mmCIF file of N, CA and C in Angstrom:
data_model
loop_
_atom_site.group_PDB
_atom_site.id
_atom_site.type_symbol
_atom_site.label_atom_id
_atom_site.label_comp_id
_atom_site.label_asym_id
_atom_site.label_seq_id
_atom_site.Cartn_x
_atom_site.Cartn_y
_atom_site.Cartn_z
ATOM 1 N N UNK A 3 0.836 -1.172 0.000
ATOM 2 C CA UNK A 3 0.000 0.000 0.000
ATOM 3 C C UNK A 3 0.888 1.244 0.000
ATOM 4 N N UNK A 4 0.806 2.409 -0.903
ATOM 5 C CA UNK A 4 1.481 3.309 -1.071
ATOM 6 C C UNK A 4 1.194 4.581 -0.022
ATOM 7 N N UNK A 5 1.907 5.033 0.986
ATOM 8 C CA UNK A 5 1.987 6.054 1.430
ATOM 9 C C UNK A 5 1.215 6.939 0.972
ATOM 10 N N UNK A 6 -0.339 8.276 1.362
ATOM 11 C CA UNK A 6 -0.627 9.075 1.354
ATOM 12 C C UNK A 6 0.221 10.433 1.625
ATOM 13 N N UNK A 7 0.586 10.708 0.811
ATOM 14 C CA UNK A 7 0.863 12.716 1.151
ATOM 15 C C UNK A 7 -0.258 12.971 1.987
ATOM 16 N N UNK A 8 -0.045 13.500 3.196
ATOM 17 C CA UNK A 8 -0.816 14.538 3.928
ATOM 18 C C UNK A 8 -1.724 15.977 3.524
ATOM 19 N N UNK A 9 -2.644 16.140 3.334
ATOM 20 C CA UNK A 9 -3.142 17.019 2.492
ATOM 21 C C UNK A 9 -2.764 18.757 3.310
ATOM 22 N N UNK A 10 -2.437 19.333 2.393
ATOM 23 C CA UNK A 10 -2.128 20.675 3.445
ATOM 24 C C UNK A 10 -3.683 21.302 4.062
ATOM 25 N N UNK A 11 -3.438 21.989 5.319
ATOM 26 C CA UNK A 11 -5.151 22.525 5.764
ATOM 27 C C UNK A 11 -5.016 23.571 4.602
ATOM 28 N N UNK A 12 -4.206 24.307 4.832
ATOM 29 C CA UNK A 12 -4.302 25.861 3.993
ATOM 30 C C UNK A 12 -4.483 25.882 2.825
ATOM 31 N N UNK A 13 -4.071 24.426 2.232
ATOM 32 C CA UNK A 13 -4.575 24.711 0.490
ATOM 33 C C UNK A 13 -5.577 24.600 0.171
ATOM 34 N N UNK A 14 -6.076 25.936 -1.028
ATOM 35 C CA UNK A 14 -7.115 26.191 -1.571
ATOM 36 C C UNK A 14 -7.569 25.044 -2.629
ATOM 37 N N UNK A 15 -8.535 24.632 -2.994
ATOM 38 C CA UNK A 15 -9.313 23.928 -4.074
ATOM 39 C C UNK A 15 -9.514 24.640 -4.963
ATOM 40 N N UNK A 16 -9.574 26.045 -5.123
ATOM 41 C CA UNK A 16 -10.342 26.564 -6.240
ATOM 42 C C UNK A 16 -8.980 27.259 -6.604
ATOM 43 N N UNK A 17 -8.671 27.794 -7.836
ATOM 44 C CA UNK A 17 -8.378 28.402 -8.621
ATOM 45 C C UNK A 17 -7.945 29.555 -8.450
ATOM 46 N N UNK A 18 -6.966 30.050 -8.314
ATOM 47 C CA UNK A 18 -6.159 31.864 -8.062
ATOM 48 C C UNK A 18 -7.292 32.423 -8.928
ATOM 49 N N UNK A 19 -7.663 33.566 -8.308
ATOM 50 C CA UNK A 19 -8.040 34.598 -9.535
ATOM 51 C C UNK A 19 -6.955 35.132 -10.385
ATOM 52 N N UNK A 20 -7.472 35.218 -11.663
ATOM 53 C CA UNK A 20 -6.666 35.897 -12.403
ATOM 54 C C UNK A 20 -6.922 37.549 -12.927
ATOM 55 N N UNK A 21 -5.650 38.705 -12.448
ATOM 56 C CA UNK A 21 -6.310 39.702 -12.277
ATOM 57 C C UNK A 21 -5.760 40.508 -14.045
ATOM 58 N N UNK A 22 -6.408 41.755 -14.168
ATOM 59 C CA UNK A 22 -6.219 42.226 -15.101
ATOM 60 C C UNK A 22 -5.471 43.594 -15.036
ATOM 61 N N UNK A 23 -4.303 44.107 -15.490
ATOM 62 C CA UNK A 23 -3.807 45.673 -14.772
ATOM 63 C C UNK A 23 -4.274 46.337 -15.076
ATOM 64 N N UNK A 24 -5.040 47.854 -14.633
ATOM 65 C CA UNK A 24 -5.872 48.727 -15.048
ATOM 66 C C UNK A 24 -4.942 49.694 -16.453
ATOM 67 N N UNK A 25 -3.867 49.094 -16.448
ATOM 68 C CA UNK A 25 -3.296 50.136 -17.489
ATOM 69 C C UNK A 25 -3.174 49.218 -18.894
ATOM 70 N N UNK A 26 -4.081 47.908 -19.202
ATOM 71 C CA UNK A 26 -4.065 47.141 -20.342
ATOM 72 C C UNK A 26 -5.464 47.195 -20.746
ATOM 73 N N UNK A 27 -6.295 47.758 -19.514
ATOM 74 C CA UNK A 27 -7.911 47.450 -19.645
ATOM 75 C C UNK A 27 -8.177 48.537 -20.933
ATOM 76 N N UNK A 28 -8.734 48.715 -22.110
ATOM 77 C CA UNK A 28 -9.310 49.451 -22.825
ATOM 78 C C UNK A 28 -10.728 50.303 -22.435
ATOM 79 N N UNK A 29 -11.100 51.613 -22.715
ATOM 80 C CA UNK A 29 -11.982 52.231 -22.025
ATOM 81 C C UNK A 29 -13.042 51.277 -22.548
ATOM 82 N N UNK A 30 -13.482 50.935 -23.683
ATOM 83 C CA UNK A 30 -14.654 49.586 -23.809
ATOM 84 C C UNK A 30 -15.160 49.209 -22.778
ATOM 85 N N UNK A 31 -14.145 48.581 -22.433
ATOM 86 C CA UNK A 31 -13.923 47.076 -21.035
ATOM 87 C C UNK A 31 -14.250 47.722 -20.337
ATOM 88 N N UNK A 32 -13.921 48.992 -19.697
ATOM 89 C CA UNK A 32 -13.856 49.413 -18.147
ATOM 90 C C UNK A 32 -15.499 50.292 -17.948
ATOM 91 N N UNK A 33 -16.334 50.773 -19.539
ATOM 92 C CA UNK A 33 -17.536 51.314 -19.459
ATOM 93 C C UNK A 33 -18.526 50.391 -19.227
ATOM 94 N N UNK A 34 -18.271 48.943 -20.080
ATOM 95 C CA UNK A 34 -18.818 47.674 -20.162
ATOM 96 C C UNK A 34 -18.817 47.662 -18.150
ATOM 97 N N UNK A 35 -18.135 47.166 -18.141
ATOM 98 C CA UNK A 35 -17.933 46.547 -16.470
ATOM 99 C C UNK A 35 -18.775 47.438 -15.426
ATOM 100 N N UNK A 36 -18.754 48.872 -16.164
ATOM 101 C CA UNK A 36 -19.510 49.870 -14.965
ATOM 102 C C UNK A 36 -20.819 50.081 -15.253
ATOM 103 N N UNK A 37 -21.368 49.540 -16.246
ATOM 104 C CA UNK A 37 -22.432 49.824 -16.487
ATOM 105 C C UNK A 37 -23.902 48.826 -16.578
ATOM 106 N N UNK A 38 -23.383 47.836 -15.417
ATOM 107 C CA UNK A 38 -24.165 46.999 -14.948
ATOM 108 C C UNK A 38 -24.825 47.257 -13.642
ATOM 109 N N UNK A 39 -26.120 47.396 -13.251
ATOM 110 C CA UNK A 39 -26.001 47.933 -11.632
ATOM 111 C C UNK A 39 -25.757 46.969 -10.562
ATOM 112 N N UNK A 40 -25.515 45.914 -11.143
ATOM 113 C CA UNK A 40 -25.489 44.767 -9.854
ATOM 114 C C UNK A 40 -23.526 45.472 -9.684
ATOM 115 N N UNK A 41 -22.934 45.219 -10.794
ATOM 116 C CA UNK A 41 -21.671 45.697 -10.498
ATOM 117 C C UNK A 41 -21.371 46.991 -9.736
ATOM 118 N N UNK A 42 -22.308 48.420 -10.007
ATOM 119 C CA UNK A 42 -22.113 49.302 -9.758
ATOM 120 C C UNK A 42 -22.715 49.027 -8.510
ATOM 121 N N UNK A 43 -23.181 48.454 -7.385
ATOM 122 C CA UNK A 43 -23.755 48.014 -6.223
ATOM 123 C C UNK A 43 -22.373 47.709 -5.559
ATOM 124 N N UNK A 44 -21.839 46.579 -6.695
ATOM 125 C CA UNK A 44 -20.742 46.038 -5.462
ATOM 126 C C UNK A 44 -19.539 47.037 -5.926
ATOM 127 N N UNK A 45 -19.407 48.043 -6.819
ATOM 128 C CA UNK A 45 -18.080 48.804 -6.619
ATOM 129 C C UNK A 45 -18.472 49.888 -5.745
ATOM 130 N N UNK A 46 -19.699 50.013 -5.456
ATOM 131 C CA UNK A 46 -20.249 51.165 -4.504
ATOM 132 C C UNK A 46 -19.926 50.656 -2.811
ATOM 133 N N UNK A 47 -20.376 49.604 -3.121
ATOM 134 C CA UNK A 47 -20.028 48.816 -1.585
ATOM 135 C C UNK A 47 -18.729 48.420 -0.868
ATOM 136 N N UNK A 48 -17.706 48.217 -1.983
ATOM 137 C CA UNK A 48 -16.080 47.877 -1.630
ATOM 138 C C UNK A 48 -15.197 49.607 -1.652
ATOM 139 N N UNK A 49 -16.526 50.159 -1.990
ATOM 140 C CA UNK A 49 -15.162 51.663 -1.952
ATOM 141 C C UNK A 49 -15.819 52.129 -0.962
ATOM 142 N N UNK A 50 -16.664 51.829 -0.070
ATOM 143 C CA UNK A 50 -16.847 52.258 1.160
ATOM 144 C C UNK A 50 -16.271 51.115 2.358
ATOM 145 N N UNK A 51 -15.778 50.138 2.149
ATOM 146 C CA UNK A 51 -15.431 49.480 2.703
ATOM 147 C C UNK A 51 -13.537 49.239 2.670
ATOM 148 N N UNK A 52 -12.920 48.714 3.721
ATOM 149 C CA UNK A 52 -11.442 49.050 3.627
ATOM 150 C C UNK A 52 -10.893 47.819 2.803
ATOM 151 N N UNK A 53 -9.548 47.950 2.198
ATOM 152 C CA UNK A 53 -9.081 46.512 1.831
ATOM 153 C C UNK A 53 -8.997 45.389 2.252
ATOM 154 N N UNK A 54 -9.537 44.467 1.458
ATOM 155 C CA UNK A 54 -9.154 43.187 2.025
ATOM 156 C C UNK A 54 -10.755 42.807 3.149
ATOM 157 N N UNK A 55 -12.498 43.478 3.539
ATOM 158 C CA UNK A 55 -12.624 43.680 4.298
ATOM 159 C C UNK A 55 -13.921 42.753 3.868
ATOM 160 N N UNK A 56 -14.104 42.995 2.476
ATOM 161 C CA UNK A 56 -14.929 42.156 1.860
ATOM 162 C C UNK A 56 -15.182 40.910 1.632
ATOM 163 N N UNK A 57 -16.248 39.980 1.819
ATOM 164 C CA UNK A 57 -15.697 38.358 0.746
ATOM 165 C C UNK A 57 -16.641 38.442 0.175
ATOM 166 N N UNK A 58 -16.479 38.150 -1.271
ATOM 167 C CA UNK A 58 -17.801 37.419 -1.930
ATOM 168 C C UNK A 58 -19.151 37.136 -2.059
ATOM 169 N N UNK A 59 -19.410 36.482 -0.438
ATOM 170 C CA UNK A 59 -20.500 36.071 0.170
ATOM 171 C C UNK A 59 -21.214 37.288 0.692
ATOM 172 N N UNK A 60 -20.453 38.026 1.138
ATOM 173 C CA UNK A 60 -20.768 39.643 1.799
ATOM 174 C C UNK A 60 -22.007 40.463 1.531
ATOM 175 N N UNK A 61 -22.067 40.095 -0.088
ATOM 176 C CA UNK A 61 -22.712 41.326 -0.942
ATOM 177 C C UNK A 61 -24.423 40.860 -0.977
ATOM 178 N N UNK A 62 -25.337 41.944 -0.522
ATOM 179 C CA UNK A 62 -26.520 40.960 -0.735
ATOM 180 C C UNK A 62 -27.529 42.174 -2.156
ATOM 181 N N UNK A 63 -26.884 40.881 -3.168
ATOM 182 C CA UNK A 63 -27.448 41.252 -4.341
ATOM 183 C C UNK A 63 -28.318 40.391 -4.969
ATOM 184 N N UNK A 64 -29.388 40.829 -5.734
ATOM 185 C CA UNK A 64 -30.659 39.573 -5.895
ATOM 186 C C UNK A 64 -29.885 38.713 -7.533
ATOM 187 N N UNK A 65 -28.684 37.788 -6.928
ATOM 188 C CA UNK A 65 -28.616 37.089 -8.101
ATOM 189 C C UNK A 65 -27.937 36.305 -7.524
ATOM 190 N N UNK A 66 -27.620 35.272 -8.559
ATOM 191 C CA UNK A 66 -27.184 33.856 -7.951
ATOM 192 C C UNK A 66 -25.887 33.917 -7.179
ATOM 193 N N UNK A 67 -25.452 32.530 -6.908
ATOM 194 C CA UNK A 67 -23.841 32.372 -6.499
ATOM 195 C C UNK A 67 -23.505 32.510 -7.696
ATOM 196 N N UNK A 68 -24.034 32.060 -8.871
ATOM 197 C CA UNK A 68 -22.765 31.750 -10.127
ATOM 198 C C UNK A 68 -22.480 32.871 -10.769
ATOM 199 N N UNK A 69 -23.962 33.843 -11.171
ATOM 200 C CA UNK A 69 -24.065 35.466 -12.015
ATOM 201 C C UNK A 69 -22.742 35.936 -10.767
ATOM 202 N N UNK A 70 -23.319 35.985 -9.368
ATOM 203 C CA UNK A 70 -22.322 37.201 -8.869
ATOM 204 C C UNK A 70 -20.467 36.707 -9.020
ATOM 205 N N UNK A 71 -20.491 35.337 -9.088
ATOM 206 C CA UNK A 71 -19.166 34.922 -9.562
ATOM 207 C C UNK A 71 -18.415 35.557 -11.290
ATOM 208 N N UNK A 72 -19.412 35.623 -11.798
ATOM 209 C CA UNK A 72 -19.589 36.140 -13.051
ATOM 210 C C UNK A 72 -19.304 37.986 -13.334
ATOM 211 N N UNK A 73 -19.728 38.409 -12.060
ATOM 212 C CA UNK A 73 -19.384 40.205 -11.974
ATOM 213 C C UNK A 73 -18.910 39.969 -11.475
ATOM 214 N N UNK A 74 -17.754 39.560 -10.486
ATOM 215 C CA UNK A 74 -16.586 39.566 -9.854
ATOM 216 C C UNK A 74 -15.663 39.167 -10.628
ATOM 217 N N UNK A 75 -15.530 38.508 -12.035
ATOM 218 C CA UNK A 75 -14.749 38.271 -12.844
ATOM 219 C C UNK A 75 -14.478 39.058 -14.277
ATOM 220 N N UNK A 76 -15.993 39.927 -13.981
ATOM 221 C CA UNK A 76 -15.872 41.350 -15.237
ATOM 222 C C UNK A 76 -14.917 41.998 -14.210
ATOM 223 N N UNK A 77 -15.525 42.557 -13.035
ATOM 224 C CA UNK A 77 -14.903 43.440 -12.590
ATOM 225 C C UNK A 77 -13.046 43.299 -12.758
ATOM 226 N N UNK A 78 -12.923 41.933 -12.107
ATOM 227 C CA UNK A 78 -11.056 41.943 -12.312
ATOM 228 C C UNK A 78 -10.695 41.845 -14.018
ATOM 229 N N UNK A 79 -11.548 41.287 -14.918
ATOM 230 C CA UNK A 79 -11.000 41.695 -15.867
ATOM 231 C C UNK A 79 -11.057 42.926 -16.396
ATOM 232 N N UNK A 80 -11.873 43.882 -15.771
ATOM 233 C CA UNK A 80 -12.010 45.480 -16.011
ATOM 234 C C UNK A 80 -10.675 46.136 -15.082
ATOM 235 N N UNK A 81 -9.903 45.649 -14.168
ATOM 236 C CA UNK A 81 -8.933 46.221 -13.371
ATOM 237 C C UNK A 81 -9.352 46.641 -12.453
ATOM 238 N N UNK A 82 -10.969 46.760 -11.952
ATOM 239 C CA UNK A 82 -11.182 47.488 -10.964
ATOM 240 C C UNK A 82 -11.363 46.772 -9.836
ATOM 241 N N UNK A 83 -11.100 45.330 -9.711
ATOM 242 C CA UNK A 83 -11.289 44.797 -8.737
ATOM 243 C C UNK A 83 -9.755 43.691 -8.599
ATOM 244 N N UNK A 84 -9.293 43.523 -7.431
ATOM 245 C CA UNK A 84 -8.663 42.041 -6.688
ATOM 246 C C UNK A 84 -9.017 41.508 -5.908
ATOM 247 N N UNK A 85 -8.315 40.318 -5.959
ATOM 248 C CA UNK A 85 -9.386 39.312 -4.468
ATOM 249 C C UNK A 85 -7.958 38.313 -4.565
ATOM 250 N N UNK A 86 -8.454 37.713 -3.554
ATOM 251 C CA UNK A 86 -7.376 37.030 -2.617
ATOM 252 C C UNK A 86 -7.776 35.828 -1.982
ATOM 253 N N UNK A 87 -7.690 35.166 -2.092
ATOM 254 C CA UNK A 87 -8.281 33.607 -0.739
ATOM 255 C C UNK A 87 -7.747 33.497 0.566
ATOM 256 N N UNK A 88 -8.468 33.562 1.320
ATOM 257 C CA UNK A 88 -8.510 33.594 3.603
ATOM 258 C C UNK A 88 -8.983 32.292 3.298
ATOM 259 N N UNK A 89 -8.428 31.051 3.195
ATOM 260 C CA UNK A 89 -9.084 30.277 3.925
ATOM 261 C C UNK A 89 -10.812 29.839 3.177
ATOM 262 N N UNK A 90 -11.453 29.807 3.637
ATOM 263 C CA UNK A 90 -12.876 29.370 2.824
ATOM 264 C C UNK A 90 -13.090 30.736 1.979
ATOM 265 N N UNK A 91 -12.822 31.804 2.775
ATOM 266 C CA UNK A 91 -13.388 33.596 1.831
ATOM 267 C C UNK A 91 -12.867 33.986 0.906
ATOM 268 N N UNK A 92 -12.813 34.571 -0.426
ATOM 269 C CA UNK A 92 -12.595 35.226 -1.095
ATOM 270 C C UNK A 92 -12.902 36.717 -0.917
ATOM 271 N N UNK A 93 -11.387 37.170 -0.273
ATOM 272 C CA UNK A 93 -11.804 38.957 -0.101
ATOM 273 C C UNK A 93 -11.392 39.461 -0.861
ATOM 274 N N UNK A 94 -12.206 40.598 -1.289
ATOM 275 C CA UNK A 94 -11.751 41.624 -2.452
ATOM 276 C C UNK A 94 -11.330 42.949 -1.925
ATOM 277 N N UNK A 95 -10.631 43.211 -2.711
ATOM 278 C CA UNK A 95 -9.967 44.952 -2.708
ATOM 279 C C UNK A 95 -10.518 46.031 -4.407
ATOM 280 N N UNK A 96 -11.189 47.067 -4.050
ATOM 281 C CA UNK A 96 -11.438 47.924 -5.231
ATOM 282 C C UNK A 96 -9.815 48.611 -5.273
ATOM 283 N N UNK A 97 -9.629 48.499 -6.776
ATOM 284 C CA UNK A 97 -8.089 49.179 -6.945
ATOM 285 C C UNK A 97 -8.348 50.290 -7.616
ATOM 286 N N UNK A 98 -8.877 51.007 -6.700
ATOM 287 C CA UNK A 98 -9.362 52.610 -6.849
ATOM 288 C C UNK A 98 -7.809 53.432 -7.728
ATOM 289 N N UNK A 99 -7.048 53.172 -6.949
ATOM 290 C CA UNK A 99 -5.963 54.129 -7.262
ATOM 291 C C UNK A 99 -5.043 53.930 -8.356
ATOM 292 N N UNK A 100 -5.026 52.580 -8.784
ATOM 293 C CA UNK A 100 -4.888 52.081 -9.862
ATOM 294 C C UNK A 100 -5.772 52.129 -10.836
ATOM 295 N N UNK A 101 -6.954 52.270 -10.500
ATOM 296 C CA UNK A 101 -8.120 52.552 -11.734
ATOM 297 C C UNK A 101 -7.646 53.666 -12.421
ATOM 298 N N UNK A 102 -8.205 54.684 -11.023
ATOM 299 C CA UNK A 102 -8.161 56.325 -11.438
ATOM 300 C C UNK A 102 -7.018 56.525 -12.317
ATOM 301 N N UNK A 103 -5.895 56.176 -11.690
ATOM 302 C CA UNK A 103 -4.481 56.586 -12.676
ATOM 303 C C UNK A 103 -4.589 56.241 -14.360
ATOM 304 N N UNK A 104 -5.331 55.348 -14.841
ATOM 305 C CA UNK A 104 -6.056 54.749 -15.909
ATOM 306 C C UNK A 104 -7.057 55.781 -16.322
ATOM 307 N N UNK A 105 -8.208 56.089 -15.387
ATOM 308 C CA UNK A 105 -9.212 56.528 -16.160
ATOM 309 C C UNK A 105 -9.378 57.774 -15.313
ATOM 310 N N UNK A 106 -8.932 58.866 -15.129
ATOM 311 C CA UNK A 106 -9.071 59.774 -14.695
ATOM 312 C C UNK A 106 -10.607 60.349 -13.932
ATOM 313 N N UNK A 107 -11.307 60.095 -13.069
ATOM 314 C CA UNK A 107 -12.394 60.709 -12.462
ATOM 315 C C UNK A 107 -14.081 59.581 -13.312
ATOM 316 N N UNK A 108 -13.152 58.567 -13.873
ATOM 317 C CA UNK A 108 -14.573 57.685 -14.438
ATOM 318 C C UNK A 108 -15.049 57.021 -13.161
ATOM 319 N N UNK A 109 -14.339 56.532 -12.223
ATOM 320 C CA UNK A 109 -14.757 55.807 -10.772
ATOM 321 C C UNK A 109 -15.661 56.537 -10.013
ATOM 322 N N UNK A 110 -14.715 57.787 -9.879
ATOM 323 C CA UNK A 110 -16.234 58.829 -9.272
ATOM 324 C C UNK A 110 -17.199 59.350 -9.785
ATOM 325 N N UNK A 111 -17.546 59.453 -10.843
ATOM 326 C CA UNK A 111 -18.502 59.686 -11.531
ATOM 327 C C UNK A 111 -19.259 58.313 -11.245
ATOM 328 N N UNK A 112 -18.816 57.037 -11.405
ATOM 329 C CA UNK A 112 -19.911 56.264 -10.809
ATOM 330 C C UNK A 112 -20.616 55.936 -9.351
ATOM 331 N N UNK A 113 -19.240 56.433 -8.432
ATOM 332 C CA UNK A 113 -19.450 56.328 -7.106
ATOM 333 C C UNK A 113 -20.377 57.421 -6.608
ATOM 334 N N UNK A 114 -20.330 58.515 -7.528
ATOM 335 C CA UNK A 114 -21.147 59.941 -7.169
ATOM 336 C C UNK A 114 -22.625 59.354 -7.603
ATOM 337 N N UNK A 115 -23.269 58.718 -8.228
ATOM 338 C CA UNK A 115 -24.288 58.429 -9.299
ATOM 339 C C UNK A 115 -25.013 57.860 -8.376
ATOM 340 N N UNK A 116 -25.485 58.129 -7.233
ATOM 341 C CA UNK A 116 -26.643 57.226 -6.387
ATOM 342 C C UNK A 116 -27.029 56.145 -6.751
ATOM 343 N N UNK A 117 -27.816 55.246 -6.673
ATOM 344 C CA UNK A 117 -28.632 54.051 -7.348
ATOM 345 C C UNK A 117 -30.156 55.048 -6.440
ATOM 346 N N UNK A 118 -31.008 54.720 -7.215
ATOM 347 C CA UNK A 118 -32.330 54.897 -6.429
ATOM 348 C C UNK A 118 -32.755 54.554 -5.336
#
């Protein structure tokens, strides 16, 4: 009978996110990404919130696990979002300052824009 490797606790099952740099994103991509309101909900919600403070699960938006997996993966391919794995959570960071340097005052113009 062959010896088992010990499984590590800390390793993740799922998949690194893969992020996008805000200085490759094309303005397309980055109007596309903002102009969803479930997205503009959760970039409204992580720029009031500090880095790293968010997970995933956090956000209470009326759509599935899989759609909101789905805007969390526009968003990093738009540059405006990272995330990270804690353990079971996926926390995100808005890369505000990296956006802006990209798109000059397009972030606040959405962050200024109330939702109803």
């Amino acid at each position: 009978m062959a010896a088992q490797t010990p499984r590590r606790q800390d390793a993740s099952h799922r998949t690194p996110p893969v992020h996008t740099a805000p200085d490759e994103v094309p303005l397309e991509t980055a109007l596309l990404a903002l102009a969803d309101p479930v997205r503009q909900t959760l970039v409204r919600e992580l720029a009031g919130a500090g880095d790293w403070e968010r997970s995933c699960g956090s956000f209470d938006v009326p759509v599935t696990k899989a759609t909101l997996s789905r805007h969390f993966s526009v968003l990093r391919e738009a540059g405006l979002l990272e995330q990270r794995d804690a353990g079971a959570k996926r926390l995100n960071r808005l890369r505000k300052p990296e956006f802006d340097a990209r798109f000059p005052g397009l972030l606040d113009l959405v962050l200024g824009h109330a939702a109803p």
